[in-house]
Amino acid sequence: RKEVEQDPGPFNVPEGATVAFNCTYSNSASQSFFWYRQDCRKEPKLLMSVYSSGNEDGRFTAQLNRASQYISLLIRDSKLSDSATYLCVVNKGRGGSNYKLTFGKGTLLTVNP
Amino acid sequence: GAGVSQSPRYKVAKRGQDVALRCDPISGHVSLFWYQQALGQGPEFLTYFQNEAQLDKSGLPSDRFFAERPEGSVSTLKIQRTQQEDSAVYLCASSLETSGSHNEQFFGPGTRLTVL
């Protein structure tokens, strides 16, 4: 079983749609959780961190359920510019440090006009 | 300010050749990471430096892979006797420090290696 598993996708949605990405992780000792965005042939960039209390940044909402080892990302009122691959990322460190990122395979989102 | 830079951006190698990939982290960043991203996959951790010390190389796929950061700044990832399965994008990332809460890792544009 992969350490981080995401919806396989791809997702094709019209502008204005709401889209949800789901992710599960296997290591219960994981410490930090993130969503990264990667545009085609570009580097990954941090979209947002994910907290147990849930957090929102404009049209983006992230949720974490530690008991279920589940992470989600919701995009409301999707824009053409949201088209990208969304990577679920988990941080597992050694000895308390938190440096090694473990990525899911990514889910490709295409927002259509 | 300047971000993480990598060179070359593209590298084509014949099977069996040695290659060297360079990473210039953000100035002052203590931590440096190398990841390998195969086509259609997420990045996978290769190795990690804190200043000049290589603290984790557990992700290096074989002893043909070697990384160094001798002065705690620029890093080089070397692959000896390249194989076709080494074809991937090699991403370098840096972050300010390791301790405490998460420090964002900033990624470079990557080097796309194709082994023929």
mmCIF file of C-alpha atoms in Angstrom:
data_model
loop_
_atom_site.group_PDB
_atom_site.id
_atom_site.type_symbol
_atom_site.label_atom_id
_atom_site.label_comp_id
_atom_site.label_asym_id
_atom_site.label_seq_id
_atom_site.Cartn_x
_atom_site.Cartn_y
_atom_site.Cartn_z
ATOM 1 C CA ARG A 1 0.000 0.000 0.000
ATOM 2 C CA LYS A 2 1.330 3.428 -0.929
ATOM 3 C CA GLU A 3 1.979 5.793 1.964
ATOM 4 C CA VAL A 4 -0.172 8.539 0.468
ATOM 5 C CA GLU A 5 -3.056 7.691 -1.836
ATOM 6 C CA GLN A 6 -5.154 10.160 -3.792
ATOM 7 C CA ASP A 7 -8.142 10.061 -6.090
ATOM 8 C CA PRO A 8 -6.734 8.887 -9.415
ATOM 9 C CA GLY A 9 -8.526 11.505 -11.495
ATOM 10 C CA PRO A 10 -8.374 13.215 -13.851
ATOM 11 C CA PHE A 11 -11.132 15.656 -13.005
ATOM 12 C CA ASN A 12 -12.707 17.757 -15.749
ATOM 13 C CA VAL A 13 -15.088 20.405 -14.458
ATOM 14 C CA PRO A 14 -16.735 23.538 -15.853
ATOM 15 C CA GLU A 15 -15.840 26.969 -14.574
ATOM 16 C CA GLY A 16 -17.692 27.765 -11.382
ATOM 17 C CA ALA A 17 -17.969 24.169 -10.267
ATOM 18 C CA THR A 18 -17.033 22.891 -6.837
ATOM 19 C CA VAL A 19 -14.487 20.089 -6.829
ATOM 20 C CA ALA A 20 -13.223 17.933 -3.976
ATOM 21 C CA PHE A 21 -9.993 15.997 -3.706
ATOM 22 C CA ASN A 22 -9.521 13.172 -1.235
ATOM 23 C CA CYS A 23 -6.380 11.661 0.175
ATOM 24 C CA THR A 24 -5.491 8.991 2.738
ATOM 25 C CA TYR A 25 -2.179 8.332 4.427
ATOM 26 C CA SER A 26 -0.920 5.171 6.072
ATOM 27 C CA ASN A 27 1.565 6.383 8.668
ATOM 28 C CA SER A 28 -0.351 7.330 11.795
ATOM 29 C CA ALA A 29 2.746 9.057 13.160
ATOM 30 C CA SER A 30 2.694 11.629 10.375
ATOM 31 C CA GLN A 31 3.068 15.114 11.723
ATOM 32 C CA SER A 32 2.163 17.687 9.087
ATOM 33 C CA PHE A 33 -0.060 17.743 6.060
ATOM 34 C CA PHE A 34 -0.201 19.901 2.954
ATOM 35 C CA TRP A 35 -1.623 20.390 -0.470
ATOM 36 C CA TYR A 36 0.822 21.339 -3.192
ATOM 37 C CA ARG A 37 -0.054 22.481 -6.662
ATOM 38 C CA GLN A 38 2.017 21.570 -9.701
ATOM 39 C CA ASP A 39 1.443 23.151 -13.084
ATOM 40 C CA CYS A 40 2.430 21.218 -16.182
ATOM 41 C CA ARG A 41 6.226 20.936 -16.442
ATOM 42 C CA LYS A 42 6.687 23.199 -13.437
ATOM 43 C CA GLU A 43 7.822 22.649 -9.890
ATOM 44 C CA PRO A 44 5.438 21.899 -7.007
ATOM 45 C CA LYS A 45 4.365 24.902 -4.969
ATOM 46 C CA LEU A 46 2.757 24.941 -1.568
ATOM 47 C CA LEU A 47 -0.958 25.671 -1.835
ATOM 48 C CA MET A 48 -1.880 25.359 1.810
ATOM 49 C CA SER A 49 -1.163 23.545 5.023
ATOM 50 C CA VAL A 50 -3.878 21.357 6.511
ATOM 51 C CA TYR A 51 -4.867 21.526 10.156
ATOM 52 C CA SER A 52 -7.140 19.338 12.255
ATOM 53 C CA SER A 53 -9.472 22.249 12.852
ATOM 54 C CA GLY A 54 -9.839 22.762 9.134
ATOM 55 C CA ASN A 55 -8.629 25.845 7.346
ATOM 56 C CA GLU A 56 -9.819 28.036 4.557
ATOM 57 C CA ASP A 57 -8.020 30.323 2.147
ATOM 58 C CA GLY A 58 -10.415 32.110 -0.140
ATOM 59 C CA ARG A 59 -12.036 29.525 -2.385
ATOM 60 C CA PHE A 60 -9.936 26.710 -0.953
ATOM 61 C CA THR A 61 -10.832 24.680 2.137
ATOM 62 C CA ALA A 62 -8.681 21.908 3.586
ATOM 63 C CA GLN A 63 -9.679 19.350 6.190
ATOM 64 C CA LEU A 64 -7.763 16.754 8.173
ATOM 65 C CA ASN A 65 -9.209 13.782 10.028
ATOM 66 C CA ARG A 66 -6.403 12.184 12.027
ATOM 67 C CA ALA A 67 -8.555 9.321 13.279
ATOM 68 C CA SER A 68 -9.405 8.278 9.728
ATOM 69 C CA GLN A 69 -6.029 9.381 8.329
ATOM 70 C CA TYR A 70 -7.869 11.333 5.705
ATOM 71 C CA ILE A 71 -7.172 14.706 4.089
ATOM 72 C CA SER A 72 -9.382 16.674 1.750
ATOM 73 C CA LEU A 73 -9.259 19.789 -0.395
ATOM 74 C CA LEU A 74 -12.329 21.615 -1.630
ATOM 75 C CA ILE A 75 -12.197 24.213 -4.374
ATOM 76 C CA ARG A 76 -15.263 26.368 -4.784
ATOM 77 C CA ASP A 77 -16.164 28.483 -7.822
ATOM 78 C CA SER A 78 -13.324 26.948 -9.820
ATOM 79 C CA LYS A 79 -11.415 29.125 -12.285
ATOM 80 C CA LEU A 80 -9.569 28.259 -15.467
ATOM 81 C CA SER A 81 -6.359 29.114 -13.617
ATOM 82 C CA ASP A 82 -7.034 26.337 -11.089
ATOM 83 C CA SER A 83 -6.154 23.774 -13.765
ATOM 84 C CA ALA A 84 -3.140 21.904 -12.410
ATOM 85 C CA THR A 85 -2.134 18.728 -10.616
ATOM 86 C CA TYR A 86 -2.923 18.744 -6.905
ATOM 87 C CA LEU A 87 -0.529 16.806 -4.711
ATOM 88 C CA CYS A 88 -1.403 15.553 -1.251
ATOM 89 C CA VAL A 89 1.713 15.728 0.906
ATOM 90 C CA VAL A 90 2.517 14.295 4.298
ATOM 91 C CA ASN A 91 5.491 15.131 6.443
ATOM 92 C CA LYS A 92 7.129 12.373 8.416
ATOM 93 C CA GLY A 93 10.261 13.224 10.264
ATOM 94 C CA ARG A 94 12.842 11.337 12.225
ATOM 95 C CA GLY A 95 13.591 12.047 15.835
ATOM 96 C CA GLY A 96 11.139 14.868 16.009
ATOM 97 C CA SER A 97 12.462 16.784 13.039
ATOM 98 C CA ASN A 98 10.094 17.312 10.194
ATOM 99 C CA TYR A 99 11.760 17.448 6.870
ATOM 100 C CA LYS A 100 10.929 14.521 4.625
ATOM 101 C CA LEU A 101 7.911 15.116 2.415
ATOM 102 C CA THR A 102 5.955 12.157 1.102
ATOM 103 C CA PHE A 103 3.845 12.966 -1.935
ATOM 104 C CA GLY A 104 0.795 11.315 -3.359
ATOM 105 C CA LYS A 105 0.659 10.605 -7.053
ATOM 106 C CA GLY A 106 -1.349 13.745 -7.690
ATOM 107 C CA THR A 107 -4.756 14.402 -9.210
ATOM 108 C CA LEU A 108 -5.017 16.348 -12.449
ATOM 109 C CA LEU A 109 -7.727 18.996 -12.549
ATOM 110 C CA THR A 110 -8.825 20.638 -15.767
ATOM 111 C CA VAL A 111 -11.303 23.490 -15.516
ATOM 112 C CA ASN A 112 -13.102 24.080 -18.790
ATOM 113 C CA PRO A 113 -14.651 27.343 -20.040
ATOM 114 C CA GLY B 1 14.399 37.497 -4.376
ATOM 115 C CA ALA B 2 16.035 34.641 -6.240
ATOM 116 C CA GLY B 3 14.492 31.237 -5.794
ATOM 117 C CA VAL B 4 16.050 27.805 -6.065
ATOM 118 C CA SER B 5 17.848 27.339 -9.341
ATOM 119 C CA GLN B 6 18.927 24.128 -11.025
ATOM 120 C CA SER B 7 21.129 23.348 -13.970
ATOM 121 C CA PRO B 8 21.014 22.031 -16.529
ATOM 122 C CA ARG B 9 17.274 22.239 -17.076
ATOM 123 C CA TYR B 10 17.434 19.382 -19.567
ATOM 124 C CA LYS B 11 19.967 16.605 -19.908
ATOM 125 C CA VAL B 12 20.075 13.789 -22.411
ATOM 126 C CA ALA B 13 22.528 11.019 -21.616
ATOM 127 C CA LYS B 14 23.423 7.781 -23.293
ATOM 128 C CA ARG B 15 23.039 4.724 -21.122
ATOM 129 C CA GLY B 16 26.194 4.216 -19.138
ATOM 130 C CA GLN B 17 27.220 7.870 -19.028
ATOM 131 C CA ASP B 18 27.754 9.756 -15.797
ATOM 132 C CA VAL B 19 25.753 12.937 -15.146
ATOM 133 C CA ALA B 20 25.982 15.739 -12.597
ATOM 134 C CA LEU B 21 23.008 17.886 -11.668
ATOM 135 C CA ARG B 22 23.466 21.152 -9.827
ATOM 136 C CA CYS B 23 21.239 22.914 -7.314
ATOM 137 C CA ASP B 24 21.630 26.461 -5.993
ATOM 138 C CA PRO B 25 19.349 26.829 -2.963
ATOM 139 C CA ILE B 26 17.884 30.047 -1.680
ATOM 140 C CA SER B 27 20.614 32.000 0.075
ATOM 141 C CA GLY B 28 20.713 31.267 3.784
ATOM 142 C CA HIS B 29 18.588 28.142 3.610
ATOM 143 C CA VAL B 30 20.004 25.496 5.882
ATOM 144 C CA SER B 31 18.147 22.490 4.536
ATOM 145 C CA LEU B 32 18.416 21.071 1.043
ATOM 146 C CA PHE B 33 16.502 18.158 -0.422
ATOM 147 C CA TRP B 34 16.613 16.158 -3.623
ATOM 148 C CA TYR B 35 13.523 14.460 -5.022
ATOM 149 C CA GLN B 36 12.966 12.313 -8.098
ATOM 150 C CA GLN B 37 9.733 12.654 -10.054
ATOM 151 C CA ALA B 38 8.959 10.004 -12.639
ATOM 152 C CA LEU B 39 6.390 10.706 -15.324
ATOM 153 C CA GLY B 40 2.870 10.672 -13.914
ATOM 154 C CA GLN B 41 4.041 10.252 -10.336
ATOM 155 C CA GLY B 42 4.546 12.504 -7.355
ATOM 156 C CA PRO B 43 8.057 13.475 -6.283
ATOM 157 C CA GLU B 44 9.915 10.889 -4.211
ATOM 158 C CA PHE B 45 12.472 11.783 -1.587
ATOM 159 C CA LEU B 46 16.091 10.968 -2.374
ATOM 160 C CA THR B 47 18.310 12.683 0.159
ATOM 161 C CA TYR B 48 18.548 15.536 2.639
ATOM 162 C CA PHE B 49 21.304 17.885 3.798
ATOM 163 C CA GLN B 50 21.461 20.139 6.798
ATOM 164 C CA ASN B 51 24.211 22.581 5.880
ATOM 165 C CA GLU B 52 27.023 20.357 4.564
ATOM 166 C CA ALA B 53 25.938 17.254 6.470
ATOM 167 C CA GLN B 54 24.011 14.602 4.588
ATOM 168 C CA LEU B 55 21.628 13.450 7.281
ATOM 169 C CA ASP B 56 19.464 11.106 5.259
ATOM 170 C CA LYS B 57 20.212 9.316 2.020
ATOM 171 C CA SER B 58 17.682 6.554 2.457
ATOM 172 C CA GLY B 59 15.846 7.438 -0.751
ATOM 173 C CA LEU B 60 18.796 7.066 -3.095
ATOM 174 C CA PRO B 61 17.807 4.120 -5.333
ATOM 175 C CA SER B 62 21.257 2.614 -5.736
ATOM 176 C CA ASP B 63 24.928 3.187 -5.087
ATOM 177 C CA ARG B 64 25.140 4.783 -8.512
ATOM 178 C CA PHE B 65 23.529 7.865 -6.968
ATOM 179 C CA PHE B 66 25.682 10.219 -4.947
ATOM 180 C CA ALA B 67 24.970 13.685 -3.592
ATOM 181 C CA GLU B 68 27.175 16.272 -1.945
ATOM 182 C CA ARG B 69 26.988 19.768 -0.528
ATOM 183 C CA PRO B 70 30.577 20.431 0.516
ATOM 184 C CA GLU B 71 30.242 24.058 1.622
ATOM 185 C CA GLY B 72 26.685 23.948 2.828
ATOM 186 C CA SER B 73 25.320 25.864 -0.137
ATOM 187 C CA VAL B 74 25.388 24.497 -3.687
ATOM 188 C CA SER B 75 24.622 20.800 -4.030
ATOM 189 C CA THR B 76 25.389 18.315 -6.768
ATOM 190 C CA LEU B 77 23.557 15.085 -7.465
ATOM 191 C CA LYS B 78 25.680 12.668 -9.445
ATOM 192 C CA ILE B 79 24.422 9.590 -11.200
ATOM 193 C CA GLN B 80 26.988 7.128 -12.440
ATOM 194 C CA ARG B 81 26.470 4.668 -15.278
ATOM 195 C CA THR B 82 23.001 5.992 -16.034
ATOM 196 C CA GLN B 83 20.229 3.536 -16.839
ATOM 197 C CA GLN B 84 16.956 4.114 -18.665
ATOM 198 C CA GLU B 85 15.019 3.831 -15.406
ATOM 199 C CA ASP B 86 16.902 6.903 -14.162
ATOM 200 C CA SER B 87 14.926 9.036 -16.630
ATOM 201 C CA ALA B 88 12.915 11.462 -14.513
ATOM 202 C CA VAL B 89 12.761 15.050 -13.326
ATOM 203 C CA TYR B 90 15.149 15.685 -10.462
ATOM 204 C CA LEU B 91 13.851 18.370 -8.149
ATOM 205 C CA CYS B 92 15.853 20.252 -5.585
ATOM 206 C CA ALA B 93 14.184 22.039 -2.677
ATOM 207 C CA SER B 94 15.458 24.181 0.157
ATOM 208 C CA SER B 95 14.034 25.404 3.420
ATOM 209 C CA LEU B 96 15.193 27.785 6.062
ATOM 210 C CA GLU B 97 15.627 25.298 8.928
ATOM 211 C CA THR B 98 14.473 21.952 10.153
ATOM 212 C CA SER B 99 13.508 22.340 13.762
ATOM 213 C CA GLY B 100 10.194 23.472 15.113
ATOM 214 C CA SER B 101 7.132 23.773 13.002
ATOM 215 C CA HIS B 102 7.130 23.020 9.349
ATOM 216 C CA ASN B 103 9.325 25.181 7.229
ATOM 217 C CA GLU B 104 8.100 25.444 3.676
ATOM 218 C CA GLN B 105 10.226 23.694 1.118
ATOM 219 C CA PHE B 106 10.757 25.799 -1.973
ATOM 220 C CA PHE B 107 11.346 23.817 -5.122
ATOM 221 C CA GLY B 108 13.561 24.564 -8.066
ATOM 222 C CA PRO B 109 12.374 24.091 -11.659
ATOM 223 C CA GLY B 110 14.000 20.669 -11.863
ATOM 224 C CA THR B 111 16.355 18.958 -14.265
ATOM 225 C CA ARG B 112 14.658 16.693 -16.768
ATOM 226 C CA LEU B 113 16.991 13.744 -17.384
ATOM 227 C CA THR B 114 16.414 11.470 -20.337
ATOM 228 C CA VAL B 115 18.595 8.378 -20.650
ATOM 229 C CA LEU B 116 18.630 6.825 -24.108
#
